[in-house]
Short mmCIF file of C-alpha atoms in Angstrom, two decimals:
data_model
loop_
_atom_site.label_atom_id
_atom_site.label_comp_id
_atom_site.label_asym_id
_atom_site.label_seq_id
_atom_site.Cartn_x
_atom_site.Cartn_y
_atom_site.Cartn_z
CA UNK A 282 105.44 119.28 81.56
CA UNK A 283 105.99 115.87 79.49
CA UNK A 284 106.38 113.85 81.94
CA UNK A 285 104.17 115.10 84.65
CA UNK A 286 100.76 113.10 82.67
CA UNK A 287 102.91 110.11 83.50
CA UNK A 288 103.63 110.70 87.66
CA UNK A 289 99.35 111.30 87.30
CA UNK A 290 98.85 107.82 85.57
CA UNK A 291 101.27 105.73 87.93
CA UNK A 292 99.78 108.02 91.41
CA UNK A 293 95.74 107.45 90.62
CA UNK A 294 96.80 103.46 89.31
CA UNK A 295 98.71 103.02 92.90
CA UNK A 296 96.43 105.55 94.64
CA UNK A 297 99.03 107.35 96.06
CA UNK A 298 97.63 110.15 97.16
CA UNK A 299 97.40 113.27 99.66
CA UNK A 300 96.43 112.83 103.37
CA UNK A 301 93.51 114.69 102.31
CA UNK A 302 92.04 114.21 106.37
CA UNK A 303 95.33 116.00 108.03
CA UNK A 304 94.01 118.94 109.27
CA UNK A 305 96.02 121.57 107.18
CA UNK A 306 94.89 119.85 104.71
CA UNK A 307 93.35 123.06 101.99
CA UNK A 308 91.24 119.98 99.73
CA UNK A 309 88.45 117.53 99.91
CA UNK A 310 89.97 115.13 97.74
CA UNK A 311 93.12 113.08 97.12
CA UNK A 312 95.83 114.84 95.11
CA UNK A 313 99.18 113.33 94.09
CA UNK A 314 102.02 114.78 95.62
CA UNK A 315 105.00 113.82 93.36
CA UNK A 316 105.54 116.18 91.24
CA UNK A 317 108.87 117.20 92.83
CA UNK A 318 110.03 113.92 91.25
CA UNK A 319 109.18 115.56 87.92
CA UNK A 320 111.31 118.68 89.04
CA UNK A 321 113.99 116.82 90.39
CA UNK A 322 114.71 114.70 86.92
CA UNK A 323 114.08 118.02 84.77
CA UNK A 324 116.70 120.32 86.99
CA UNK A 325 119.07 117.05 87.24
CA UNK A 326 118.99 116.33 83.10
CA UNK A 327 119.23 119.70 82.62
CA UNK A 328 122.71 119.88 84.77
CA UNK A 329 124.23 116.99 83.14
CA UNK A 330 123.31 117.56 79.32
CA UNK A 331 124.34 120.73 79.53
CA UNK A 332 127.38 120.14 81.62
CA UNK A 333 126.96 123.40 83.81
CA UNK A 334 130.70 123.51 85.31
CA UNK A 335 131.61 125.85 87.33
CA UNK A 336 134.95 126.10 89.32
CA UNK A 337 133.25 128.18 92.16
CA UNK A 338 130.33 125.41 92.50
CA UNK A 339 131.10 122.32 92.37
CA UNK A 340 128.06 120.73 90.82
CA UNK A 341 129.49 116.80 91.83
CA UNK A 342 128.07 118.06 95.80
CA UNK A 343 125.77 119.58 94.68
CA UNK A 344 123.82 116.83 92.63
CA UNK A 345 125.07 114.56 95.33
CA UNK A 346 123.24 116.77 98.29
CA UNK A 347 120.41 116.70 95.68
CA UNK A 348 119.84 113.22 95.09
CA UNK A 349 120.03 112.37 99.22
CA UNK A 350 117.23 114.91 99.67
CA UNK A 351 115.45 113.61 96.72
CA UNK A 352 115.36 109.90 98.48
CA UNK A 353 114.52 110.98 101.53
CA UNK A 354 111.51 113.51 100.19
CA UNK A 355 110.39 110.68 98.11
CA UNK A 356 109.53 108.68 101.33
CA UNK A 357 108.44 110.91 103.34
CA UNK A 358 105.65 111.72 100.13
CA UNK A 359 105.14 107.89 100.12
CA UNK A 360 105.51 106.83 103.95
CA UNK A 361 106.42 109.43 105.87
CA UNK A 362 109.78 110.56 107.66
CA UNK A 363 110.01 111.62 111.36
CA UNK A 364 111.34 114.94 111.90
CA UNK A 365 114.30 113.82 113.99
CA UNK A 366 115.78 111.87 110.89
CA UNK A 367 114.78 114.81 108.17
CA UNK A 368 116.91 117.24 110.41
CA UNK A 369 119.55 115.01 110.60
CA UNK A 370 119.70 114.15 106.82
CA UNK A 371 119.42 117.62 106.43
CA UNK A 372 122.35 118.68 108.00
CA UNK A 373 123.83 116.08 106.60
CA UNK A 374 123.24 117.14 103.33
CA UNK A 375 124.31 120.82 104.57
CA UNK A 376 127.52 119.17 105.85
CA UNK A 377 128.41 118.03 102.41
CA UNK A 378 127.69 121.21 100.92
CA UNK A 379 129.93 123.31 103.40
CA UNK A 380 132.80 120.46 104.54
CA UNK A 381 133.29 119.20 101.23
CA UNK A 382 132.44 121.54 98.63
CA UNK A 383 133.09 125.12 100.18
CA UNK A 384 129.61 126.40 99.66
CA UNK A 385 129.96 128.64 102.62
CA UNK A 386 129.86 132.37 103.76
CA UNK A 387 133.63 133.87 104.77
CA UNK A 388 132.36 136.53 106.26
CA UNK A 389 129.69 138.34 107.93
CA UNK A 390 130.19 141.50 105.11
CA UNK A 391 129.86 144.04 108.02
CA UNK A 392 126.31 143.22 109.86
CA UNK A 393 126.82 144.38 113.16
CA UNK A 394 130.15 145.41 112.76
CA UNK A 395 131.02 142.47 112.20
CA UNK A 396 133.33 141.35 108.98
CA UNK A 397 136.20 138.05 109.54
CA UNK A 398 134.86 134.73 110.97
CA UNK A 399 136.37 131.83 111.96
CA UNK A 400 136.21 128.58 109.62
CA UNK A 401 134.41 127.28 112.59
CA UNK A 402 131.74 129.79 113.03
CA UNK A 403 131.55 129.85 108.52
CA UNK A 404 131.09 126.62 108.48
CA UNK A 405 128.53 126.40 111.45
CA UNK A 406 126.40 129.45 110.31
CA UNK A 407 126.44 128.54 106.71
CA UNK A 408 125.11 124.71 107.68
CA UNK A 409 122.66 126.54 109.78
CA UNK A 410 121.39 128.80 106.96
CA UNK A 411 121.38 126.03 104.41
CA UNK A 412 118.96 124.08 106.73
CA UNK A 413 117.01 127.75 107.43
CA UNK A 414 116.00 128.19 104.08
CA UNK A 415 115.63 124.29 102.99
CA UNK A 416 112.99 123.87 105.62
CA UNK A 417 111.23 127.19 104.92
CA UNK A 418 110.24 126.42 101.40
CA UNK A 419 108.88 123.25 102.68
CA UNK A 420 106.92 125.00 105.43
CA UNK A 421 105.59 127.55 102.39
CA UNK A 422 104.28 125.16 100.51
CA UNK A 423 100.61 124.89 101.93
CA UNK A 424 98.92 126.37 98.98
CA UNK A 425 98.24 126.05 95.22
CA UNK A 426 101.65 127.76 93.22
CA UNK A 427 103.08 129.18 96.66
CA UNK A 428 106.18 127.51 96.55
CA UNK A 429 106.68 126.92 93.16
CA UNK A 430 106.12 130.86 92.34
CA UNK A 431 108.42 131.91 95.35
CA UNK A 432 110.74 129.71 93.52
CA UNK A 433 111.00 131.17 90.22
CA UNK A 434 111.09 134.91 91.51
CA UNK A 435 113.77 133.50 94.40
CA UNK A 436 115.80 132.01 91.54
CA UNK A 437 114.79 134.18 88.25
CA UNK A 438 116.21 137.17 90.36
CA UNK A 439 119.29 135.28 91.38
CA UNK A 440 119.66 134.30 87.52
CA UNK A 441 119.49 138.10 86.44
CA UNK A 442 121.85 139.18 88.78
CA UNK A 443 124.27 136.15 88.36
CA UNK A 444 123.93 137.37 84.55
CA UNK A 445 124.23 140.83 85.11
CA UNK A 446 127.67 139.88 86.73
CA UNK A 447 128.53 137.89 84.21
CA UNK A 448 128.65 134.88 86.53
CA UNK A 449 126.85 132.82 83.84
CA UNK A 450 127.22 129.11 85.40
CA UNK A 451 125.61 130.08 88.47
CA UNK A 452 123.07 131.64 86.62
CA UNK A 453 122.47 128.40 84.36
CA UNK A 454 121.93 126.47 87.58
CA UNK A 455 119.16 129.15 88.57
CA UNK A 456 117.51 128.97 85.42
CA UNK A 457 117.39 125.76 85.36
CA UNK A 458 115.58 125.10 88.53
CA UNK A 459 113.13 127.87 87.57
CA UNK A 460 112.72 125.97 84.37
CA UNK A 461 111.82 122.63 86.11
CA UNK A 462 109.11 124.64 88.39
CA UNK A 463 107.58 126.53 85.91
CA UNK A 464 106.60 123.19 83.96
CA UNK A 465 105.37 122.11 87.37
CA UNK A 466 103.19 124.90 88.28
CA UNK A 467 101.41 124.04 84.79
CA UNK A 468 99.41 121.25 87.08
CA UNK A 469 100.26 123.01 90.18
CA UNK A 470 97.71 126.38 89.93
CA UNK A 471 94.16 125.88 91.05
CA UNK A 472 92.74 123.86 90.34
CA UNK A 473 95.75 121.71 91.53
CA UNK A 474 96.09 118.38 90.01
CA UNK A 475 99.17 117.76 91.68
CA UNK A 476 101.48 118.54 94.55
CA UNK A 477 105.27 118.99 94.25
CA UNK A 478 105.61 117.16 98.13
CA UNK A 479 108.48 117.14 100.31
CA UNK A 480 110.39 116.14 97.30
CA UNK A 481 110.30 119.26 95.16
CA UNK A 482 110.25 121.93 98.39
CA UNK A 483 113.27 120.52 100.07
CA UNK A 484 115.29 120.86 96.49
CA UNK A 485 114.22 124.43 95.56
CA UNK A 486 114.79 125.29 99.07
CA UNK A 487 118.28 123.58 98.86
CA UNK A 488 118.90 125.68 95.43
CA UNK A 489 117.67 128.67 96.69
CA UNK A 490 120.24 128.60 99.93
CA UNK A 491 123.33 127.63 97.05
CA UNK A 492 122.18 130.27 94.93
CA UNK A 493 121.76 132.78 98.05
CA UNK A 494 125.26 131.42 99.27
CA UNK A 495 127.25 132.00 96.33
CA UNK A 496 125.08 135.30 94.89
CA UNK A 497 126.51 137.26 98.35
CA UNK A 498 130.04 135.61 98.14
CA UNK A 499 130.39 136.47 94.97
CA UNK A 500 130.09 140.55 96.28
CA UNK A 501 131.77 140.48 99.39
CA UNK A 502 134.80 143.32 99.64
CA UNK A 503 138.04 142.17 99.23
CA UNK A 504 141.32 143.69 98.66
CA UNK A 505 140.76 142.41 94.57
CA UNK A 506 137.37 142.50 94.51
CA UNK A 507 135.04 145.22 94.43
CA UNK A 508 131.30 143.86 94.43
CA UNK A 509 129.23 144.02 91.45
CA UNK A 510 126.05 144.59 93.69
CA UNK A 511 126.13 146.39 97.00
CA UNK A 512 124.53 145.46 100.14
CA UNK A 513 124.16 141.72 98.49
CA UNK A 514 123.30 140.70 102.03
CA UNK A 515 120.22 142.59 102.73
CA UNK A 516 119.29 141.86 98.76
CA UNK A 517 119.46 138.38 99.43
CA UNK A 518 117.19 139.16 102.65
CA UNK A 519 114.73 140.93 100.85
CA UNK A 520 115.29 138.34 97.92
CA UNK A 521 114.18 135.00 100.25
CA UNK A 522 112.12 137.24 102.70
CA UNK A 523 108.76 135.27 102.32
CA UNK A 524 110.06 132.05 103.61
CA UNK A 525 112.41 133.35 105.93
CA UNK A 526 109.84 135.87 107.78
CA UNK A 527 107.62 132.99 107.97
CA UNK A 528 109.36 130.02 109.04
CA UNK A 529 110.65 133.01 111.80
CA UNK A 530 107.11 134.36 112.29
CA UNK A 531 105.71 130.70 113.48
CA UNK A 532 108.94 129.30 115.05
CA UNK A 533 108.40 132.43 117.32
CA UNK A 534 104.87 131.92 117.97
CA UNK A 535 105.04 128.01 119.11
CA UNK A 536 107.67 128.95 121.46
CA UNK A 537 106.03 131.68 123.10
CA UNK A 538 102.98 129.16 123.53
CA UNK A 539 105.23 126.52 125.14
CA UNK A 540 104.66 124.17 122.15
CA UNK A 541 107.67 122.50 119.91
CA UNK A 542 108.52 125.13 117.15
CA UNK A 543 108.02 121.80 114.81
CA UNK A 544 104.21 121.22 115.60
CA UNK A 545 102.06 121.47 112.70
CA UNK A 546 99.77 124.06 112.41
CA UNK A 547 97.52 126.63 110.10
CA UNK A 548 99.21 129.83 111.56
CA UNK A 549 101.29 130.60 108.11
CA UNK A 550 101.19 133.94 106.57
CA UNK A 551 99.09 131.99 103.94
CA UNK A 552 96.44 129.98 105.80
CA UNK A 553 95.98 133.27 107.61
CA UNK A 554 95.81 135.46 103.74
CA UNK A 555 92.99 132.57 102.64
CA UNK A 556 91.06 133.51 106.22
CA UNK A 557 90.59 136.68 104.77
CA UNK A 558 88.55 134.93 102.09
CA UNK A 559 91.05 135.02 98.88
CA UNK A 560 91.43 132.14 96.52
CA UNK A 561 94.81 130.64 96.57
CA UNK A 562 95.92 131.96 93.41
CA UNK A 563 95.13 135.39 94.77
CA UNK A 564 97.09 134.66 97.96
CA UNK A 565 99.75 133.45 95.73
CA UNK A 566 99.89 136.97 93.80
CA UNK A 567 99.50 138.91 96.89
CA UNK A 568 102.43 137.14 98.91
CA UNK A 569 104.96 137.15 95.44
CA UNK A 570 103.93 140.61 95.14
CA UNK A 571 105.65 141.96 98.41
CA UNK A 572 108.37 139.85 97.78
CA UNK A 573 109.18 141.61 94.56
CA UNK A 574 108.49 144.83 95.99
CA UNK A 575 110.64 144.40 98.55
CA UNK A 576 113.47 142.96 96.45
CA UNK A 577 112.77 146.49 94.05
CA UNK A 578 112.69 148.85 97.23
CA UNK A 579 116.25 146.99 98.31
CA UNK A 580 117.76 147.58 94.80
CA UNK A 581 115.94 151.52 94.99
CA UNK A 582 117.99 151.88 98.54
CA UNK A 583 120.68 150.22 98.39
CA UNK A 584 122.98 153.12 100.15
CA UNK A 585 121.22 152.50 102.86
CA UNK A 586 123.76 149.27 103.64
CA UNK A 587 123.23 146.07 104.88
CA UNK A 588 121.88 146.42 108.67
CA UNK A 589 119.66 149.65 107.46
CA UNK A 590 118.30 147.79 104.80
CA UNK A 591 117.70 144.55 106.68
CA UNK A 592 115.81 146.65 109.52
CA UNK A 593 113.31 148.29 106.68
CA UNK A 594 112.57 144.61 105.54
CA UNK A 595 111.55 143.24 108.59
CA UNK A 596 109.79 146.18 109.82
CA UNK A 597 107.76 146.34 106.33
CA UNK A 598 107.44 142.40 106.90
CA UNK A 599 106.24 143.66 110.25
CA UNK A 600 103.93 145.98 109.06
CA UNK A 601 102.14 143.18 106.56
CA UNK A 602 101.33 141.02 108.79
CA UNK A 603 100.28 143.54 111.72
CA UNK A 604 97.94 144.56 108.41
CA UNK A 605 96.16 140.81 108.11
CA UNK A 606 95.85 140.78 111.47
CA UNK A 607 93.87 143.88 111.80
CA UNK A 608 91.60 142.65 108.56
CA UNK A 609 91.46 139.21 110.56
CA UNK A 610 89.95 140.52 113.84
CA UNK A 611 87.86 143.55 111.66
CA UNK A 612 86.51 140.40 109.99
CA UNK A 613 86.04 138.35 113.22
CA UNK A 614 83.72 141.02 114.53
CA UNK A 615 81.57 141.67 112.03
CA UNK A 616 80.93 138.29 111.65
CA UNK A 617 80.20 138.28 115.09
CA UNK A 618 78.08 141.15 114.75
CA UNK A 619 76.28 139.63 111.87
CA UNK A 620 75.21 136.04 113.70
CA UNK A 621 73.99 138.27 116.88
CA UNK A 622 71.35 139.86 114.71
CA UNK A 623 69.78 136.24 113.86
CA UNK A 624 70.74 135.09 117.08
#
């Protein structure tokens, strides 16, 4: 929040502003977009004065993964990056996480049948999820407070349940990130003054996947262990379900068109939620809304297990947007209706 006036001063001095004429583009005028450089110094500080050690997250990688996705989100805000080197530094950064710090799943915890792995296949789905969830916050963030708000429910929840287990490092991390966003979203909420960029929705999303990572290690059966939370798994699903559904929603789409699964579009759950003529604060309340309920109904269910509970998600995740379709088309033709009576 302090220094946030600042990144405003030094952006309209330099003019370093918004493409404001990209297509997907939501405003008519320029708009900074560095204010994940404000969240990246607030989480960072916040790390180091407080010295968050923890013996089962090695916060040396982690900083280090931060600060390479910082530098390359800070270009890309400035310059731009091409997508082949963002998915390379990506799983670069990924790599570092997994290879040299252990931040990796051990097990598939019984989804499909399915409990030992490999090293191989643990380190090669965990890199792949890392990269998942990195790259759906940043596709999320298309509208005032989206990502930021995901963000602090994402990561609040992970901090109450890190808490309730009495895994209190992990849920310092968490609270700090949510800290740093919530002093963001003070310029973020319309009417935005700034933008958090590439730079702040590549390092929530890299938080987020840690978090996730670590939150369903830390309750996976083991012959000393019994988990604090059941079906951790399907929480987590139902936990990070707004960016994952999405990202998985439009990948799906541009493939099934023939075009690259990369190509730019206004498709998202939330172009399509503004469409039906909200504001984007109220498309911000209405998306954060089913992610909580969905996290509560999880938590309500968990005897279910993991591949029940995962099914209900994505069938209620089905159901939504089946729902804003209907409203879309029932919209398109009265509209059409409407301008044939003038016609």
């Amino acid at each position: 929040m302090l220094s946030i006036p600042s990144i405003l001063h030094v952006a309209r001095t330099r003019h370093l502003y918004d493409d404001v004429g990209h297509f997907r583009k939501q405003h008519d005028h320029g708009i900074p977009r560095l204010g994940g450089v404000a969240i990246f110094a607030s989480f960072t500080i916040t790390l180091l004065l407080f010295s968050m050690i923890d013996k089962n997250l090695p916060v040396s990688y982690l900083l280090t993964s931060s600060i390479v996705l910082f530098a390359m989100g800070l270009k890309d805000d400035l310059s731009g990056v091409n997508s082949s080197t963002k998915f390379l530094i990506q799983f670069f950064v990924a790599a570092i996480l997994v290879l040299l710090g252990d931040i990796r799943f051990t097990s598939m915890y019984g989804i499909f049948g399915v409990y030992e792995i490999s090293y191989v296949v643990s380190a090669i789905v965990s890199i792949l999820f890392i990269m998942l969830i990195v790259n759906a916050f940043n596709l999320i963030d298309g509208i005032d407070g989206l990502a930021g708000t995901t963000c602090i429910v994402v990561n609040g929840t992970f901090t109450i349940l890190f808490i309730y287990m009495k895994h209190y490092e992990l849920a310092a991390i968490s609270l700090a990130i949510v800290g740093a966003v919530i002093g963001f979203l003070r310029y973020n909420f319309t009417p935005a003054k700034i933008f958090m960029g590439d730079t702040g929705s590549l390092l929530i999303g890299l938080i987020s996947a840690i978090m996730a990572v670590k939150f369903i290690e830390a309750n996976k059966f083991t012959g000393h262990n019994q988990p604090a939370i059941l079906s951790a798994p399907a929480l987590t699903f139902a936990i990070l379900i707004g960016p994952i559904f999405d990202t998985l929603r439009v990948f799906i789409l541009r493939i099934s068109k023939g075009i690259s699964p990369f190509t730019a579009d206004r498709n998202h759950i939330h172009h399509r939620v503004l469409r039906l003529g909200f504001t984007h604060v109220q498309a911000t309340l209405i998306l954060v809304s089913i992610n909580i309920i969905t996290i509560v109904m999880v938590l309500l269910f968990s005897q279910l297990g993991n591949f029940g509970l995962m099914a209900l998600i994505f069938i209620n995740s089905l159901v939504f947007n089946w729902g804003i379709t209907i409203c879309l088309r029932s919209k398109e033709r009265d509209g059409f209706a409407f301008r044939n009576m003038f016609a």
